[in-house]
Coordinates of C-alpha atoms in Angstrom, one line a residue:
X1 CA 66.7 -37.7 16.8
X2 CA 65.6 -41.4 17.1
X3 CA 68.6 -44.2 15.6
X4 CA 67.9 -46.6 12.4
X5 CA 69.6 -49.5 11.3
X6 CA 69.5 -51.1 7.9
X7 CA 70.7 -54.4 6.2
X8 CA 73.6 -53.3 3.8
X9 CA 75.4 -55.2 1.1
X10 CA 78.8 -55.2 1.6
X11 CA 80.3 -58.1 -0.9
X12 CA 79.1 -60.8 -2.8
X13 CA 77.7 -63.4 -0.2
X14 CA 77.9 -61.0 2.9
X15 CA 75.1 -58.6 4.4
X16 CA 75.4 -57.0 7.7
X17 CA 73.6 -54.8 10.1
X18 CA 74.6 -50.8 9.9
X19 CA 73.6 -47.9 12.2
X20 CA 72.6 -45.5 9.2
X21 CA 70.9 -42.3 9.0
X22 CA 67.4 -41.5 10.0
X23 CA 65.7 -40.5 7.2
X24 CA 64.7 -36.9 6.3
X25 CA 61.4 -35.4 4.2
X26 CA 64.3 -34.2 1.4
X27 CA 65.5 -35.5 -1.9
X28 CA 68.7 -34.0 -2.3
X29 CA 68.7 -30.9 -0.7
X30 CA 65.7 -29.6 -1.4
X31 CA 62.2 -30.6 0.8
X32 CA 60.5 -33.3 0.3
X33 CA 56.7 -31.9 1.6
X34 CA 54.7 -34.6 -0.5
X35 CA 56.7 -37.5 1.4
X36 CA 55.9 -39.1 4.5
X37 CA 58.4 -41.3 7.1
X38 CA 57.6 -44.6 8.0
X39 CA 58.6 -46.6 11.0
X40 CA 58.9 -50.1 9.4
X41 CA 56.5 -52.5 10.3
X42 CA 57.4 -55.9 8.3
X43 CA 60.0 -55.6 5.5
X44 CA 60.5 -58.5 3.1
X45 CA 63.9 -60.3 2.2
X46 CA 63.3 -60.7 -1.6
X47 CA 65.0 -63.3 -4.5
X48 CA 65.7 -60.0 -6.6
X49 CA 67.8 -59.0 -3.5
X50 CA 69.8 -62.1 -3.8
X51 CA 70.9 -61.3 -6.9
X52 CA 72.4 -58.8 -5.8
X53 CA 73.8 -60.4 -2.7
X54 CA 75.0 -63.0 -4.9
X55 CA 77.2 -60.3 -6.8
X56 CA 75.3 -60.8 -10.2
X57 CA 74.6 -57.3 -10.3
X58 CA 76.7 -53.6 -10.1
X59 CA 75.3 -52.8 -7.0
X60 CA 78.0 -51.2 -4.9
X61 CA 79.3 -52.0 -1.3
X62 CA 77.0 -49.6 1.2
X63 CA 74.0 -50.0 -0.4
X64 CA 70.9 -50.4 2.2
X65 CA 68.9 -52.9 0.8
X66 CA 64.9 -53.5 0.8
X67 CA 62.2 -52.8 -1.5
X68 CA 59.5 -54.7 0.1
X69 CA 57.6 -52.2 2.7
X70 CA 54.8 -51.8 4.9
X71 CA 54.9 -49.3 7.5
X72 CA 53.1 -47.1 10.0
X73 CA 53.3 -43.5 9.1
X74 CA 55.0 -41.2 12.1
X75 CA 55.7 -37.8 9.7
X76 CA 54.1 -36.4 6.7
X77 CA 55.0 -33.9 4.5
X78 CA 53.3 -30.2 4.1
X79 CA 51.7 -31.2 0.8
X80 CA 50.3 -34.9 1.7
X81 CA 46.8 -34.9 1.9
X82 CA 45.1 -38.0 2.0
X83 CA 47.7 -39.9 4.0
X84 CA 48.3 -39.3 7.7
X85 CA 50.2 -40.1 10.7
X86 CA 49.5 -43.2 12.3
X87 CA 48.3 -45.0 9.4
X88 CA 49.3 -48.4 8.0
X89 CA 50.5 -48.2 4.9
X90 CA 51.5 -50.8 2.0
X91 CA 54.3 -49.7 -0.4
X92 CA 54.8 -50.6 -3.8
X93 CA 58.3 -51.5 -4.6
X94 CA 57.7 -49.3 -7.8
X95 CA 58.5 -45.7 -6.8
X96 CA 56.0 -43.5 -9.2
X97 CA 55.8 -39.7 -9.5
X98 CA 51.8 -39.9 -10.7
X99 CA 52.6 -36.8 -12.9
X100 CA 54.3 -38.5 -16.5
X101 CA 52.9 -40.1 -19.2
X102 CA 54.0 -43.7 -17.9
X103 CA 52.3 -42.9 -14.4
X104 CA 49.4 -41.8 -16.0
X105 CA 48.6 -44.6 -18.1
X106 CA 49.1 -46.7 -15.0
X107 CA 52.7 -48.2 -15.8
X108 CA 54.7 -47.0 -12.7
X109 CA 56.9 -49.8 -12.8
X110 CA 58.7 -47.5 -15.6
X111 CA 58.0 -44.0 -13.8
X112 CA 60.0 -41.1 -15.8
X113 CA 61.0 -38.8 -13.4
X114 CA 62.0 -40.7 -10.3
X115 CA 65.3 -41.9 -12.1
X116 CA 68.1 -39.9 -13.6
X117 CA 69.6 -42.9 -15.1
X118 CA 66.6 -44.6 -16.6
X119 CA 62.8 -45.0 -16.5
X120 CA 62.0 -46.9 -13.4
X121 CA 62.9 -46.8 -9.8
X122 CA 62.8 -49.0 -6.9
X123 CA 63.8 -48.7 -2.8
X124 CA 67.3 -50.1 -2.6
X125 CA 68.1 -51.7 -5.6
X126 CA 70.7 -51.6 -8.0
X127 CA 70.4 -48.7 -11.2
X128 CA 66.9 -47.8 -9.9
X129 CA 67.4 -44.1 -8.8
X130 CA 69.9 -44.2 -5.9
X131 CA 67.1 -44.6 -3.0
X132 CA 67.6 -45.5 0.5
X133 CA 66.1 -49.2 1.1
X134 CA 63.5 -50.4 3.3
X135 CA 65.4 -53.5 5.3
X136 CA 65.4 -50.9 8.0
X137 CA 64.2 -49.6 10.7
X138 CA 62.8 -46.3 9.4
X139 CA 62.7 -45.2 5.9
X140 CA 61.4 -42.3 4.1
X141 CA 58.8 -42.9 0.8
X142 CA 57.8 -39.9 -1.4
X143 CA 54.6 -39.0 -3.4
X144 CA 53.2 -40.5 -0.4
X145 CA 49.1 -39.6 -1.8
X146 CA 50.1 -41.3 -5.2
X147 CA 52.0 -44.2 -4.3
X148 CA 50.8 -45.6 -0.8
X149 CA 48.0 -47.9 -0.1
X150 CA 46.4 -47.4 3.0
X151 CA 44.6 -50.5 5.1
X152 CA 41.4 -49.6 5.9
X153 CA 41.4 -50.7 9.6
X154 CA 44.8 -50.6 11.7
X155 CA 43.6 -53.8 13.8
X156 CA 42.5 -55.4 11.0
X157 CA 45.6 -54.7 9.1
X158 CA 48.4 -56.3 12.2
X159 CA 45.9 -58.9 12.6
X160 CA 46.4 -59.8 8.6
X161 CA 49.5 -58.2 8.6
X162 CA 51.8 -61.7 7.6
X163 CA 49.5 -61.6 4.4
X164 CA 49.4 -57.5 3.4
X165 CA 53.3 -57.2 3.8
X166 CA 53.0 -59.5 0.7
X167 CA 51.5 -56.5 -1.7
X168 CA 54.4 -54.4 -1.8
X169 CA 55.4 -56.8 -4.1
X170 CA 55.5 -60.6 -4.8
X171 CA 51.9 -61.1 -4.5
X172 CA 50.8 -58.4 -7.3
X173 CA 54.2 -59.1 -8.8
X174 CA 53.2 -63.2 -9.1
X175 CA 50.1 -62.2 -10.1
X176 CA 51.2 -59.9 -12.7
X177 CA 52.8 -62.7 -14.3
X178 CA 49.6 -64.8 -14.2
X179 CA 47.5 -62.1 -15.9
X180 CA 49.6 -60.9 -18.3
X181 CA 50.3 -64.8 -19.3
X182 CA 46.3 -65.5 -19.6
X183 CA 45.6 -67.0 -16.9
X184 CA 41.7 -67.1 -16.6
X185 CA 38.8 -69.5 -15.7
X186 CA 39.3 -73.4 -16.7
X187 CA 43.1 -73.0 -18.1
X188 CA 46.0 -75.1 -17.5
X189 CA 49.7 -73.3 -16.3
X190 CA 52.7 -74.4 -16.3
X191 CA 54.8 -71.8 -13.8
X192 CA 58.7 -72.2 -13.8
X193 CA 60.2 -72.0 -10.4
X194 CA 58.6 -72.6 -6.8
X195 CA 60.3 -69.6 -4.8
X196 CA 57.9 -66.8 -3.2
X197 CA 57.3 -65.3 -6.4
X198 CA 56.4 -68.7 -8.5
X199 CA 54.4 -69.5 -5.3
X200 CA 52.9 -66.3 -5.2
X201 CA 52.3 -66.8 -8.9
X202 CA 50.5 -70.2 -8.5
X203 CA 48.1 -69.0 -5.6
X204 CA 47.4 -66.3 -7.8
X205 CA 46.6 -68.5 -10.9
X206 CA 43.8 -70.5 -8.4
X207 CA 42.5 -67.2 -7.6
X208 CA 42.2 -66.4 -11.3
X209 CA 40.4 -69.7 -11.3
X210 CA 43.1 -71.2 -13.4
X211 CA 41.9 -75.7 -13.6
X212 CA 45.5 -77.0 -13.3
X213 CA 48.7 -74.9 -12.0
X214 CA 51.8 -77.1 -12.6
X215 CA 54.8 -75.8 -10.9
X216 CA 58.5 -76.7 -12.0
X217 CA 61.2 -76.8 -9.5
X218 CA 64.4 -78.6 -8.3
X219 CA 63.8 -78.0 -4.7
X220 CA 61.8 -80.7 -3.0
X221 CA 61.0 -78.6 -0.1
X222 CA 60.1 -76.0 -2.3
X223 CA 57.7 -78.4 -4.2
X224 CA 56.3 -79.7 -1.5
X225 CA 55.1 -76.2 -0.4
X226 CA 53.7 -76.2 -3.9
X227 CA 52.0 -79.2 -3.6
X228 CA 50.0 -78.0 0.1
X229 CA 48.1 -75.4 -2.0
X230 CA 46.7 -78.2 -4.2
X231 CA 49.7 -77.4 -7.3
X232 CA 50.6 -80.7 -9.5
X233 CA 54.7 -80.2 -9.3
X234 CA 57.5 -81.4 -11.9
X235 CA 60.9 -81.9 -10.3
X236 CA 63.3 -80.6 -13.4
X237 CA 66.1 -82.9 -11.8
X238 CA 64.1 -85.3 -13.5
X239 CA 65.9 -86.9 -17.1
X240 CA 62.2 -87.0 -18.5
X241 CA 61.7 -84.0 -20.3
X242 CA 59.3 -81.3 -19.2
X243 CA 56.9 -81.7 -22.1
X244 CA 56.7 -85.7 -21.0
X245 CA 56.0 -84.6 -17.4
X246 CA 53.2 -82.0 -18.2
X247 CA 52.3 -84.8 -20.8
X248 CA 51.7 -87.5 -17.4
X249 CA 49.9 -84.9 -15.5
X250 CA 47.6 -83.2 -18.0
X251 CA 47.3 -85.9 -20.9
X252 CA 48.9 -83.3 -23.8
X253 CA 52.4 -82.0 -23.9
X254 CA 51.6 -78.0 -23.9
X255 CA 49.8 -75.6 -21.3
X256 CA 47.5 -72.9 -22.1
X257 CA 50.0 -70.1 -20.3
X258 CA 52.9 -70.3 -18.9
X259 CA 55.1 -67.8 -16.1
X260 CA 59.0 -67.4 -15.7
X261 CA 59.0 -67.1 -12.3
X262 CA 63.2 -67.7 -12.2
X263 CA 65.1 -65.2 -14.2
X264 CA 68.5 -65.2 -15.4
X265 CA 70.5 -67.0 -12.9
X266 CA 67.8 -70.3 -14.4
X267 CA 69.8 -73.8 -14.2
X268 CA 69.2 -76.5 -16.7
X269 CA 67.0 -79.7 -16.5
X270 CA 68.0 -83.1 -16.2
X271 CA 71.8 -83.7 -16.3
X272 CA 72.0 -80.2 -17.0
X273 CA 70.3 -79.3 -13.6
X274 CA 73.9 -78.0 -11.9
X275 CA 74.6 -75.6 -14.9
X276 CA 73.6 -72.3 -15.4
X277 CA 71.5 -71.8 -18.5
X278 CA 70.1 -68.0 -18.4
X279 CA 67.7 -68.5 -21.3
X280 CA 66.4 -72.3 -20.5
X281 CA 62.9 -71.2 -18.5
X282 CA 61.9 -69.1 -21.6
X283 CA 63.3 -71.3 -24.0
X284 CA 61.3 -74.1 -22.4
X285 CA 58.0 -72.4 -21.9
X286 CA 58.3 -71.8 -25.6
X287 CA 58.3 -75.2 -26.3
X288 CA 55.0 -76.1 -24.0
X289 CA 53.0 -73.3 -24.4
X290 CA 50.3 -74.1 -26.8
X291 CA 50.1 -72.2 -30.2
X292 CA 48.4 -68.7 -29.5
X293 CA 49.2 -68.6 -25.3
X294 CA 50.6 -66.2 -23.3
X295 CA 53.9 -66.6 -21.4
X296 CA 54.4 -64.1 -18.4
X297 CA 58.3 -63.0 -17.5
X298 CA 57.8 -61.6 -13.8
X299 CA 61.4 -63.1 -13.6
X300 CA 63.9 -61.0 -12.9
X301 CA 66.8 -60.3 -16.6
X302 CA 69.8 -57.6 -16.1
X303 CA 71.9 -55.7 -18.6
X304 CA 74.4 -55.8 -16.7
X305 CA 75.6 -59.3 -15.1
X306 CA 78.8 -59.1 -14.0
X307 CA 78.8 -63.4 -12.8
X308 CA 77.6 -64.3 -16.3
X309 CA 79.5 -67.5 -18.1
X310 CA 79.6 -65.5 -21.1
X311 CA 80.6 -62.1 -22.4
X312 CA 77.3 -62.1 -24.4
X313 CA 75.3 -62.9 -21.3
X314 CA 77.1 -60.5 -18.9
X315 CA 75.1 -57.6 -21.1
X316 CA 72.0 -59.5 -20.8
X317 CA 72.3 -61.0 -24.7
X318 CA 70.5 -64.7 -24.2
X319 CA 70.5 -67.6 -26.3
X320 CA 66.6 -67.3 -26.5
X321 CA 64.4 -69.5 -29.4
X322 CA 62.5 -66.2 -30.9
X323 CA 61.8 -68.3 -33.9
X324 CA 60.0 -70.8 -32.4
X325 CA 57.5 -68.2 -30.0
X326 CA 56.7 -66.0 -33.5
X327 CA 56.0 -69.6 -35.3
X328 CA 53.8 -70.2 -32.1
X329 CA 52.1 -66.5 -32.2
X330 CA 52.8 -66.2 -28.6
X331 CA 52.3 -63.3 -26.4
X332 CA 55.4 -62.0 -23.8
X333 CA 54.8 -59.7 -21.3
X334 CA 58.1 -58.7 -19.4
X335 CA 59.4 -56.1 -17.0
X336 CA 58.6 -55.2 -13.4
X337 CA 55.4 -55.1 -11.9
X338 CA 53.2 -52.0 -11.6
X339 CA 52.1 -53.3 -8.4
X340 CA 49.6 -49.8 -8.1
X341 CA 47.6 -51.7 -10.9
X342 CA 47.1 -54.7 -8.6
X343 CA 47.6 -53.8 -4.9
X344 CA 43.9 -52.8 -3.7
X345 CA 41.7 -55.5 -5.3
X346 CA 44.7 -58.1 -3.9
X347 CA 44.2 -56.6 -0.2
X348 CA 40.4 -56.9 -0.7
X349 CA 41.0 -60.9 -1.2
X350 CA 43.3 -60.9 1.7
X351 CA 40.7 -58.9 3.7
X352 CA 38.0 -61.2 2.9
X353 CA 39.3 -64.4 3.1
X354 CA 39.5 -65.3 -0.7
X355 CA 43.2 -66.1 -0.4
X356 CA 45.9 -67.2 2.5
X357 CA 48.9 -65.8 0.3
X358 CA 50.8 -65.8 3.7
X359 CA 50.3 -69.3 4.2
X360 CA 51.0 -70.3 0.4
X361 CA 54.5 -68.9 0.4
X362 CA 55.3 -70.1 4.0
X363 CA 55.6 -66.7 5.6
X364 CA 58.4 -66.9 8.6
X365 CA 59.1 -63.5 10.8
X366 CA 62.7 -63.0 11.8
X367 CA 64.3 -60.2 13.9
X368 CA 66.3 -57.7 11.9
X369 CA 69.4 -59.0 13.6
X370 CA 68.7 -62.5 12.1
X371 CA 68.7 -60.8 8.5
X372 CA 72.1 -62.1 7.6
X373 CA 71.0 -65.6 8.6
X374 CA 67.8 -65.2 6.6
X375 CA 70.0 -64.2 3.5
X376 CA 72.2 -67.3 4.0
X377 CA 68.9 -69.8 4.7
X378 CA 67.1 -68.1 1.3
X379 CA 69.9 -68.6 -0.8
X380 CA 70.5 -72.3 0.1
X381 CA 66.3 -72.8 -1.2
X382 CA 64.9 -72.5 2.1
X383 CA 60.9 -73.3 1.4
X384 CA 59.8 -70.1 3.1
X385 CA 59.5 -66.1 2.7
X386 CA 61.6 -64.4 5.1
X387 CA 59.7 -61.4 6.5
X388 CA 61.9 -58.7 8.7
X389 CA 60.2 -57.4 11.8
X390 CA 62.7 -54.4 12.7
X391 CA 60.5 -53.3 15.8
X392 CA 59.4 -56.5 17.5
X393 CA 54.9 -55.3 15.8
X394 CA 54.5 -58.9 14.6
X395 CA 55.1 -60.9 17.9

């Protein structure tokens, strides 16, 4: 039987390497024949992970973290059809049964029969179904003919591979939040927060053919990778308010759509920037969304946040101006992204050359063994998406 190792969380702030079991075709003790096992080709450190890493979460001490997989198929499953060995495979962080009614209507980010505990399920996260993650070496992934997407050519696929590692989830994930905000031909964006996501989320907003994509961020770095994709930036450091800084750029005070590309570990603007203010992205993208627009909420908000300032906010109750986005007849979208409803037409533009997502959120490859490091380097607002190599396929 081959080894596997896997990045656990052990503590708040520490990560380590573990020798952990290879994975099995079972879910419990029963077969798993419409699985498959993958031998890890690129796994993804992700900012939901810090969260978690961080200690703003319940996750407990063992859990083998990773959600963001692509992989080369060594073992399918008696019942998987359509899928075989040796093929590259993309998978959505979303775990979906493609039998219940959510899965049907194409909403597999809230899947109703792959968690005991609620709908919903991810690869090593917190509350979402108890699976094993993907920051490993091996991993196994069920409903393999429902949930994987396969890459049409395997040379094709390593050769683009820095890009397609980016559809298991923060590209469709970014671009879920542009879509479901409006985002369409001539519009103006405002998109809070210039991690891979809100990256992620610009590039996809120029795809969508967006006129101006205004990101907001207090990370220079991080705004300067903004800017390289041709992104007007607003440092919220800044005293000026954000309404007066899209004002500068875009001549008006308001945006057609904007994207909450931060979550609920957000920070204030101006003098406020070193506090923690969980509601202030959608507070503020209330205030300069135009009357009518859409505001997308790809950004990650808990019930349970153990690290909160308040008791209201460590079960997830915010301080959020619903007055003021009924007055404006707004539109919010929240929730995870059902990356199935995305993942294909996004690999066709990577295919194709109508996007270098890899490029836009400054892709970097590390070792497994550097995973630790990578944690450490993310959470200090490194300007770059840390993308695991457990096997050495990327060099």
């Amino acid at each position: 039987m081959a080894d596997n190792r896997g990045v656990a969380y052990i503590k708040p702030g520490k990560v380590e390497i573990q020798n952990i079991d290879f994975p099995k075709l079972a879910l419990g003790k029963r077969k798993c024949d419409h699985g498959v096992i993958l031998k890890i080709v690129s796994t993804n450190i992700c900012g939901s992970d810090q969260h978690m890493v961080r200690g703003r979460t319940t996750a407990p001490a063992g859990l083998v973290l990773g959600h963001e997989i692509t992989g080369e198929v060594i073992e399918a499953g008696r019942d998987v059809e359509f899928i075989k060995k040796g093929d590259i495979v993309s998978v959505p962080f979303n775990i979906a049964c493609g039998r219940c009614r959510n899965c049907k209507e194409g909403k597999t980010g809230i899947c109703l029969n792959v968690n005991p505990a609620r709908p919903g399920a991810a690869y090593g996260y917190v509350d979402m179904g108890g699976w094993v993650g993907g920051q490993a070496e091996y991993v196994m992934v069920p409903y393999a003919d429902f949930n994987l997407l396969k890459f049409p050519d395997k040379d094709q696929a390593m050769e683009k591979i820095r890009d397609l590692t980016l559809l298991s989830d923060i590209f469709p994930t970014g671009y879920h939040g542009a879509v479901t905000a409006g985002v369409g031909p001539g519009s103006t964006v405002y998109v809070a927060g210039a991690g891979p996501v809100g990256l992620a989320c610009a590039a996809s907003c120029h795809l969508l053919g967006a006129a101006v994509v205004i990101v907001g961020d207090m990370i220079p770095e991080r705004l300067a990778q903004a800017r390289s994709f041709g992104c007007e930036t607003i440092d919220l450091r800044k005293e000026a308010t954000l309404e007066d800084q899209i004002a500068q750029i875009l001549g008006v005070n308001e945006v057609d759509s904007a994207v909450d590309c931060v979550g609920f570990e957000a920070k204030g603007h101006g003098h406020h920037a070193h506090e923690e203010q969980p509601a202030t992205v959608l507070n503020a993208a209330m205030q300069v969304t135009r009357a009518g627009g859409g505001i997308g909420i790809p950004g990650l908000y808990v019930t349970g946040d153990p690290g909160a300032a308040t008791e209201a906010a460590k079960e997830g109750n915010l301080n959020i101006r619903i007055g003021l986005g009924w007055a404006k007849s707004h539109s919010f979208h929240t929730g995870q992204c059902p990356v199935m409803r995305y993942h294909r037409q996004l690999m066709q533009a990577i295919l194709y050359d109508k996007v270098q997502i890899a490029k836009a959120v400054n892709v970097q490859t590390i070792t497994l063994d550097e995973a630790p490091k990578g944690y450490q380097d993310f959470d200090k607002g490194a300007a770059t998406k840390f993308v695991i190599d457990p096997h050495g396929m990327l060099v």
